[in-house]
Coordinates of C-alpha atoms in Angstrom, one line a residue:
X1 CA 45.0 -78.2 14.1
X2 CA 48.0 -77.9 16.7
X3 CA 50.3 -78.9 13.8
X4 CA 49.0 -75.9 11.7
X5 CA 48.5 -73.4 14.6
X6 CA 52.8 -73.5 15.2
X7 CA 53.3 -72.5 11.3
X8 CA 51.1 -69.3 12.2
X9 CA 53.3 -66.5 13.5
X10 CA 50.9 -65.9 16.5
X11 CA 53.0 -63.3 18.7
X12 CA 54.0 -61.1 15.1
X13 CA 50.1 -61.4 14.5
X14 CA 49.3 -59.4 17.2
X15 CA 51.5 -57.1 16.9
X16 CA 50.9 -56.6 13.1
X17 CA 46.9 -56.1 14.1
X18 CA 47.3 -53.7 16.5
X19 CA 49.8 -51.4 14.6
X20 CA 46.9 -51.5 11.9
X21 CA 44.3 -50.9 14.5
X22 CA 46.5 -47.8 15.6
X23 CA 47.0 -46.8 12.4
X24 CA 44.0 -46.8 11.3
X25 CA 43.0 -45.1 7.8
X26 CA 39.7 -44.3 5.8
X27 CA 39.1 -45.9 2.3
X28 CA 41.4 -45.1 -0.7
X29 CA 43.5 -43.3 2.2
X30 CA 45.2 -46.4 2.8
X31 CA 49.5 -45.2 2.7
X32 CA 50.2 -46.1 5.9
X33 CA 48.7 -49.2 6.1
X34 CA 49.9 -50.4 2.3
X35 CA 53.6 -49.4 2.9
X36 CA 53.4 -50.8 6.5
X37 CA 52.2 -54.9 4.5
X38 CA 54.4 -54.2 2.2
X39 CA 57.4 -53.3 4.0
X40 CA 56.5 -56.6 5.9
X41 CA 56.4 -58.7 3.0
X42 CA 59.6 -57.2 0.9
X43 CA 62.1 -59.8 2.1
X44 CA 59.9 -63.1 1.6
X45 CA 61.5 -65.2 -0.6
X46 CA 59.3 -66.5 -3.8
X47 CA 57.0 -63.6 -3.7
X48 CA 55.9 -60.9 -6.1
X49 CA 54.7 -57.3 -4.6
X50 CA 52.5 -55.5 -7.0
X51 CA 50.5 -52.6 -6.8
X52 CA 47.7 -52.5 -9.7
X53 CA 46.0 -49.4 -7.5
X54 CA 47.7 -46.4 -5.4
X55 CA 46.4 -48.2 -2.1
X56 CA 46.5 -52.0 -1.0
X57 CA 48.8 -54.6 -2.3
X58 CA 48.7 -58.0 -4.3
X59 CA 51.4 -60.6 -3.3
X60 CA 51.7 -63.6 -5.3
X61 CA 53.2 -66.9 -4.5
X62 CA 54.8 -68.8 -6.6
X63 CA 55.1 -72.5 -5.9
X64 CA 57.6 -75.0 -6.5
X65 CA 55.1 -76.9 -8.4
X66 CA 52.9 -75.7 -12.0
X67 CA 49.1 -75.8 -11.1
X68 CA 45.9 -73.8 -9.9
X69 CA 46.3 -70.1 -9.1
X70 CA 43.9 -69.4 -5.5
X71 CA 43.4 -65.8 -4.1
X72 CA 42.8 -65.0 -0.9
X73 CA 41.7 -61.5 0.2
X74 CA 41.9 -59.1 3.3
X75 CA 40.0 -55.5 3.5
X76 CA 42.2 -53.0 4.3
X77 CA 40.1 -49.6 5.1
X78 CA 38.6 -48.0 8.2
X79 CA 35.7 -45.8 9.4
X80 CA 35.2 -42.6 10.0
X81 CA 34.4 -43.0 13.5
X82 CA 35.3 -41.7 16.7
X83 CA 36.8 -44.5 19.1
X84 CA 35.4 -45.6 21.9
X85 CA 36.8 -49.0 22.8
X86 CA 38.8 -49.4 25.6
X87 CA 42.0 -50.8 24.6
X88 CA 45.6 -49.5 24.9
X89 CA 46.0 -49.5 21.5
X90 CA 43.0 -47.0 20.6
X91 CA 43.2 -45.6 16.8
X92 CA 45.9 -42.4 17.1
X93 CA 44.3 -40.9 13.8
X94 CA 41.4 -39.0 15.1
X95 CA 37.8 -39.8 14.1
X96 CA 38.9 -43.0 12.2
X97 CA 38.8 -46.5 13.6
X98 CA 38.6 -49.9 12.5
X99 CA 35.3 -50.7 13.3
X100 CA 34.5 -53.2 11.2
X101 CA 37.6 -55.5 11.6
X102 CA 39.2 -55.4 8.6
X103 CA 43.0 -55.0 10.9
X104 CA 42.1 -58.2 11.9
X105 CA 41.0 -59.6 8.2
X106 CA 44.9 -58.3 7.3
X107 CA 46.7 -59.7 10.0
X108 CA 45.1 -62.9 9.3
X109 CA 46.0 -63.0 5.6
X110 CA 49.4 -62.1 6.5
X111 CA 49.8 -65.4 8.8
X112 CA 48.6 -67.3 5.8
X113 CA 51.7 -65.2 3.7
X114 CA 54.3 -66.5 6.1
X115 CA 52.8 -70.1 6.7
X116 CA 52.6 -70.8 3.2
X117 CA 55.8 -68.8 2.3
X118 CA 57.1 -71.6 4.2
X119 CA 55.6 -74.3 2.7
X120 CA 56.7 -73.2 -0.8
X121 CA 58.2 -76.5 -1.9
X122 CA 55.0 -78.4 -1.6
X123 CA 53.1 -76.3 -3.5
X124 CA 51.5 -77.3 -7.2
X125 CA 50.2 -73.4 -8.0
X126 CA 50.3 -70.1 -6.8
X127 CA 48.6 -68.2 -4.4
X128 CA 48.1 -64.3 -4.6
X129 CA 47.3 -62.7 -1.3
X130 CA 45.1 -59.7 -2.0
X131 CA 45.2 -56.5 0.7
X132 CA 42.2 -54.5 -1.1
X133 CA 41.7 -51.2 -0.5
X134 CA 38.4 -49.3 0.7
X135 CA 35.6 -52.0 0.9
X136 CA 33.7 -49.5 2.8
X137 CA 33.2 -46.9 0.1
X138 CA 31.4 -47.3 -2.9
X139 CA 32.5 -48.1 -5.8
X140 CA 35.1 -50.3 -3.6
X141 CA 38.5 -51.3 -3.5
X142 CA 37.1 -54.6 -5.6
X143 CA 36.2 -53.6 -9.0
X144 CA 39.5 -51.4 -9.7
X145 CA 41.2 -54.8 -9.1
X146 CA 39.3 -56.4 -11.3
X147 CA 39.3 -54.3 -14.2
X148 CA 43.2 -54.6 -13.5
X149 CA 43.1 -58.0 -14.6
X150 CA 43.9 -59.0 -11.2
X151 CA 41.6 -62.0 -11.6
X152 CA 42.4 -63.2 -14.6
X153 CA 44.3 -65.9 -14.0
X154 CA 43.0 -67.0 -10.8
X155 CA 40.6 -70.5 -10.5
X156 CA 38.9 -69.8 -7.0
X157 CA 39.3 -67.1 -4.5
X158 CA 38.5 -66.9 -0.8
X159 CA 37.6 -64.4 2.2
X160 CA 36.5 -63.9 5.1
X161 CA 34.6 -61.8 7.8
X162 CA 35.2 -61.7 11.5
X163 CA 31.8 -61.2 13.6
X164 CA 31.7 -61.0 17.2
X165 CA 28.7 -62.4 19.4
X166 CA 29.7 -65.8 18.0
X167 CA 32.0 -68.3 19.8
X168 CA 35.8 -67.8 18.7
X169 CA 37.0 -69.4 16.3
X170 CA 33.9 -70.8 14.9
X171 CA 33.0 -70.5 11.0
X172 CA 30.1 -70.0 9.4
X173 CA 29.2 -70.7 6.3
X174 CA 26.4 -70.0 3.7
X175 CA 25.7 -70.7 0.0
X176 CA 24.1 -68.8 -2.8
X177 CA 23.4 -64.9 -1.9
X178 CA 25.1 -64.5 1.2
X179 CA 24.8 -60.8 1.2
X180 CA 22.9 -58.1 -0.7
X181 CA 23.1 -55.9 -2.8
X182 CA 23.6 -52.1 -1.9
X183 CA 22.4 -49.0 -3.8
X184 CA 22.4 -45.4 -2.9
X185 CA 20.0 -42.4 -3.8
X186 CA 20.4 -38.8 -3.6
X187 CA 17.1 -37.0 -3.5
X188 CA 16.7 -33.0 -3.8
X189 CA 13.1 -32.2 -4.2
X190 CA 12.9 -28.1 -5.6
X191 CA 9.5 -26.6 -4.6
X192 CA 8.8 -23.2 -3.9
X193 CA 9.3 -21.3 -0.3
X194 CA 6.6 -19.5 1.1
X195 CA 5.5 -18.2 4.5
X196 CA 4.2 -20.3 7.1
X197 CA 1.0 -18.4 6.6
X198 CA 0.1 -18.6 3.3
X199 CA 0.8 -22.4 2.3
X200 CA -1.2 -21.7 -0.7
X201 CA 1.7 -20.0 -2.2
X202 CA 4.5 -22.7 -2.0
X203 CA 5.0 -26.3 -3.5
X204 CA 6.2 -27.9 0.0
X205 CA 9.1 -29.9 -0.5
X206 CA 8.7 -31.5 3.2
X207 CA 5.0 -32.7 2.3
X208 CA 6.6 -34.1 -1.1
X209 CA 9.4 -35.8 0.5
X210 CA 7.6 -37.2 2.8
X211 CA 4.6 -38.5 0.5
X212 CA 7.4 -40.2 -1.4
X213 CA 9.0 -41.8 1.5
X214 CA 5.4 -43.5 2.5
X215 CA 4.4 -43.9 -1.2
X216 CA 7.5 -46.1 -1.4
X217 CA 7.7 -48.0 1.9
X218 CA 4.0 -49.3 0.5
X219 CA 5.7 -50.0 -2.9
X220 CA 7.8 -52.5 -0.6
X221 CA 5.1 -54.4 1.2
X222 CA 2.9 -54.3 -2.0
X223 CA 4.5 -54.7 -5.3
X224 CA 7.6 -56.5 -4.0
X225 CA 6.8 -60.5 -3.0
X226 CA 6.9 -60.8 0.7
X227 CA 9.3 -63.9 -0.1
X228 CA 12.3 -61.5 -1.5
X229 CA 14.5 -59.5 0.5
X230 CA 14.0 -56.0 -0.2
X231 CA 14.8 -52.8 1.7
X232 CA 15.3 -49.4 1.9
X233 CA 16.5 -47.4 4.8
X234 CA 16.4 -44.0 5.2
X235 CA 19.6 -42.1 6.4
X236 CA 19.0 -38.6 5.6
X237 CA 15.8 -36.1 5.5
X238 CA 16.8 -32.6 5.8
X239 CA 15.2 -29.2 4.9
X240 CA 14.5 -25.4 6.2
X241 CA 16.0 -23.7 8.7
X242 CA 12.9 -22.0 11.1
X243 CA 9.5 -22.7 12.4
X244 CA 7.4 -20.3 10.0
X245 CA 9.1 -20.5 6.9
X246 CA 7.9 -23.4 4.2
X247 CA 11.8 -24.3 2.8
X248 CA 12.3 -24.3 -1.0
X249 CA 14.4 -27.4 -1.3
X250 CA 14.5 -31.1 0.6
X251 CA 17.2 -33.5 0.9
X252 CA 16.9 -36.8 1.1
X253 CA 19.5 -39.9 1.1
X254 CA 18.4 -43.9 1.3
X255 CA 20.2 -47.2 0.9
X256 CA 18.2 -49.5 -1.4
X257 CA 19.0 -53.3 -0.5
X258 CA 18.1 -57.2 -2.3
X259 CA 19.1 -59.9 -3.2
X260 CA 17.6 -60.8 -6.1
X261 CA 19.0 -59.1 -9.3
X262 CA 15.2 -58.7 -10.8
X263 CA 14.0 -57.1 -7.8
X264 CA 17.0 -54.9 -7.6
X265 CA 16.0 -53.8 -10.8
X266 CA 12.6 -52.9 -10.2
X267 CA 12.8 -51.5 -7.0
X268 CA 15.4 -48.9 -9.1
X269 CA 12.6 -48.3 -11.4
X270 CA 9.6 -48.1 -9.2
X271 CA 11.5 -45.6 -7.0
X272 CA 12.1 -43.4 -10.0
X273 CA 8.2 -43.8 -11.1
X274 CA 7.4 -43.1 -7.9
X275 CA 9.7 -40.0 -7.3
X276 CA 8.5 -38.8 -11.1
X277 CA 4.8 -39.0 -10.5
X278 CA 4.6 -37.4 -6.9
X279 CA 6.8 -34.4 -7.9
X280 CA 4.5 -33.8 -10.9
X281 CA 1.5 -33.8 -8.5
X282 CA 2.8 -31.3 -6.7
X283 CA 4.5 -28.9 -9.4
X284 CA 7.5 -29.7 -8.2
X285 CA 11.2 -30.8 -10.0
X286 CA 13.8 -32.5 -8.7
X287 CA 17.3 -33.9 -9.2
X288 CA 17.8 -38.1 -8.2
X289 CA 21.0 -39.1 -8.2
X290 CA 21.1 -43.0 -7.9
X291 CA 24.2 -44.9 -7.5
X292 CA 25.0 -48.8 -7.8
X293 CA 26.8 -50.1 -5.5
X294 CA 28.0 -53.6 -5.0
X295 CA 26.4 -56.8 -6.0
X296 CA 25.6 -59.6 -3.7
X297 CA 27.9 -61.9 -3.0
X298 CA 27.7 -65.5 -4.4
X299 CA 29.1 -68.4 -2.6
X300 CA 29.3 -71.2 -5.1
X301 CA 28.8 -74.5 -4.0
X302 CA 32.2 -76.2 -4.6
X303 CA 34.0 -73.8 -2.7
X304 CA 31.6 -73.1 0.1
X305 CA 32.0 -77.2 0.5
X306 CA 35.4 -77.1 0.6
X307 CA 35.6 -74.3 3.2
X308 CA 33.0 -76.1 5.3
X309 CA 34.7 -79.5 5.0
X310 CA 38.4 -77.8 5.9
X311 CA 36.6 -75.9 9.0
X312 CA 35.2 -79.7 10.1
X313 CA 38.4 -81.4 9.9
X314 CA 40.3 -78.5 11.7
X315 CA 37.9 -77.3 14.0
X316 CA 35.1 -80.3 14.7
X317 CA 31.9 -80.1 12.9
X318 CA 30.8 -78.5 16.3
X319 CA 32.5 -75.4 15.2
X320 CA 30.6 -74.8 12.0
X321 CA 27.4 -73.1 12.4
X322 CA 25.0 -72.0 9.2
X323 CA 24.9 -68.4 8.5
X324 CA 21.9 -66.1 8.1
X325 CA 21.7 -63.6 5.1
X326 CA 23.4 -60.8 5.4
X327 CA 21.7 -57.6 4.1
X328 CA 24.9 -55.8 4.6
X329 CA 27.0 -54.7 1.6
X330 CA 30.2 -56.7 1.0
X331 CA 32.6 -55.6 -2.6
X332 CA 33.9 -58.9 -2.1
X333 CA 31.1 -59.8 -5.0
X334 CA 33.0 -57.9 -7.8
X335 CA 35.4 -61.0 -7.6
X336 CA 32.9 -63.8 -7.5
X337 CA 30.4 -62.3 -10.1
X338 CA 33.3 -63.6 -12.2
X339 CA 35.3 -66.4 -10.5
X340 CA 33.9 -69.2 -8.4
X341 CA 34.5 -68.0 -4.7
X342 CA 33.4 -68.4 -1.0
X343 CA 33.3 -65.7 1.7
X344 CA 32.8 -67.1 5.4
X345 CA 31.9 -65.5 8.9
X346 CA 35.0 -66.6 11.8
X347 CA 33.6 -66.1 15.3
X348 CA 35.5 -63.4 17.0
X349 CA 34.2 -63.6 20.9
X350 CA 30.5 -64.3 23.0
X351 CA 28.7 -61.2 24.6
X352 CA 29.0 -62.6 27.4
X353 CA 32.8 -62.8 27.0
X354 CA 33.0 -59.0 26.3
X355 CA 32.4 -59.0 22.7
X356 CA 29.0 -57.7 22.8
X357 CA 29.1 -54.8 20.4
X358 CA 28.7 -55.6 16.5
X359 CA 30.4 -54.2 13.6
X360 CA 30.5 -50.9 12.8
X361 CA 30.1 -49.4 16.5
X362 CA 32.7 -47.2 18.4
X363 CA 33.1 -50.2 21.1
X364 CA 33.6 -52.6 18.9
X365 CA 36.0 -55.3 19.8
X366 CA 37.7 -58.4 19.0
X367 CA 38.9 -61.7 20.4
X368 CA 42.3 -61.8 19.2
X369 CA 42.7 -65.8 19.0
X370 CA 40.2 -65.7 16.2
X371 CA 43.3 -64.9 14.2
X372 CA 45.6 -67.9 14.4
X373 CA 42.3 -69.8 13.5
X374 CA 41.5 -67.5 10.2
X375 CA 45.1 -67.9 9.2
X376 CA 45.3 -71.8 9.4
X377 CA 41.6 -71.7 7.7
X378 CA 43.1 -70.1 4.8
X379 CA 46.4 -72.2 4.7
X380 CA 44.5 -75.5 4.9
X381 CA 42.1 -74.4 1.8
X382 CA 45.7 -73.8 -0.1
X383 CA 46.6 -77.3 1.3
X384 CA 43.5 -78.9 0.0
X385 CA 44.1 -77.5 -3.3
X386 CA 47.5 -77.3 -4.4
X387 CA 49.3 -79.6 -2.2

């Protein structure tokens, strides 16, 4: 591992992760952040800059050597979030921050660039570093690289996800579903206003909306197997504007979550039939507007045992723990619904270290000697393949 670690351009990572952390820019907003990698990466020798969408980058590799073709892939994007960590190098670009670590995911894929950049002549195959662009907003970053045939000639590809509360350094791993899928709906129920009064005389959009939301939490817990992961959250319910006045219109807005492809489908369906059939009790119409999102990502056996057999014999099989299921959303699937892949969790810091806050809140914080170890995770996975 020591012997890895000196390739890895530790001092330049830091300094690359906390310009991006500074810099910080929301999904498919990403200039700043693509010119900055790029600018980076012109002058390394053997490697192809392309740019198959307006934000985020694709480097490719060539080695000495004909052979396999690997990816490896960083999220670029940021939150719209208000900062509250307290570091010195805070996000400058109000109400955005990189709460979710994807600074961190680029600065480690840029260590890989330069270790491997350097280890050119040993290499039987190419490697394409991929800086993606706005995994936090549907339809993601993913799927316009895909259909630019970004994958085509690639044999595996590999990512991976920083998570704090977990020991640094660490990696976890997980095969099959590791996350889930993640739908959206727009609801907008159209009754009829009346006064408060007379209730008589209006189709009440609140008592629709929330017969619907009860009708389908039951739908859940009773037409969906108690053994399958399904969910639905919901994020918005908002209608009238005083105390005595039944509103014509309700809004509603709800993330729709599983794993399993079948019951992704019929939870679409039975939340339509449901929607359909309480409206029409009521004398009400509506307008649904229900958006796919991204798949669940699939961790295929050979290269989630390759990942977990390169993490034993860097970091000790002490440093590998199993991962839960993740019901979060990850656009990381549009690549391995078509090429074998594996995505794995790298510890970023213990609570009790000062990493207490998860992904996704304004506190959130990273150990930054997770790094070194993401970057020599990803160059020894290159080694194991192509060299």
């Amino acid at each position: 591992m020591e012997a890895l670690l000196e390739k890895i351009r530790v001092a330049d990572q830091v300094t690359w992760r906390r310009w991006l952390h500074q810099h910080a820019e929301l999904s498919f907003e990403e200039f700043e952040t693509t010119a900055y990698i790029e600018n980076l990466l012109r002058d390394v020798p053997n490697l192809t800059i392309e740019r198959p969408a307006p934000t985020g980058l694709v480097a490719t590799l060539h080695g000495a050597h004909p052979g396999k073709t690997i990816a490896l892939r960083a999220d670029i994007d940021a939150l719209p979030m208000v900062e509250l960590a307290d570091v010195p190098y805070k996000s400058i670009n109000p109400g955005v921050m990189h709460s979710c670590g994807h600074d961190v995911h680029a600065a480690i894929l840029l260590g890989a660039v330069f270790a491997l950049a350097d280890m050119r002549d040993a290499i039987h195959g190419d490697v394409k570093f991929i800086f993606q662009a706005a995994e936090e907003m549907p339809p993601g970053g993913a799927i316009a690289l895909v259909e630019a045939c970004v994958l085509d000639d690639v044999d595996q590809i590999f990512g991976l996800h920083v998570f704090p509360m977990t020991k640094t350094g660490t990696v976890g791993f997980s095969y099959g579903a590791m996350t889930a899928s993640s739908d959206l709906f727009d609801l907008t129920i159209k009754g009829r206003g009346a006064h408060a009064m007379a209730p008589e005389q209006s189709i009440d959009p609140i008592t629709i909306g929330t017969e619907i939301i009860q009708s389908i939490n039951n739908m859940i817990a009773r037409r969906v197997a108690p053994t399958e992961a399904a969910l639905v959250s919901w994020g918005q319910f908002t209608a009238g504007t005083v105390n005595n006045i039944i509103p014509h219109t309700a809004h509603i807005k709800a993330s729709v979550r599983s794993r399993n492809p079948q019951v992704r489908a019929d939870m679409e369906r039975m939340i339509r039939d449901i929607i359909e059939h309480v409206t029409a009790m009521y004398g009400a119409e509506y307008d649904l507007d229900f958006q796919k999102g991204y798949g669940s990502v699939m961790n295929a056996k050979e290269e989630m045992d390759l990942v977990l057999d390169t993490a034993k014999e860097l970091l000790g099989e002490e440093n590998t723990y199993p991962m839960p299921q993740l019901m979060a959303g990850e656009d990381f699937s549009a690549y391995t619904e078509i090429k074998p892949g594996a995505y794995f969790g790298l510890g970023s810091g213990l609570a009790e270290d000062g990493y207490e806050f998860v992904n996704h809140h304004p506190k959130f914080i990273v150990d930054e000697d997770c790094m070194p170890v993401g970057s020599a995770m990803f160059v020894k996975i290159v080694e194991n393949i192509l060299m």
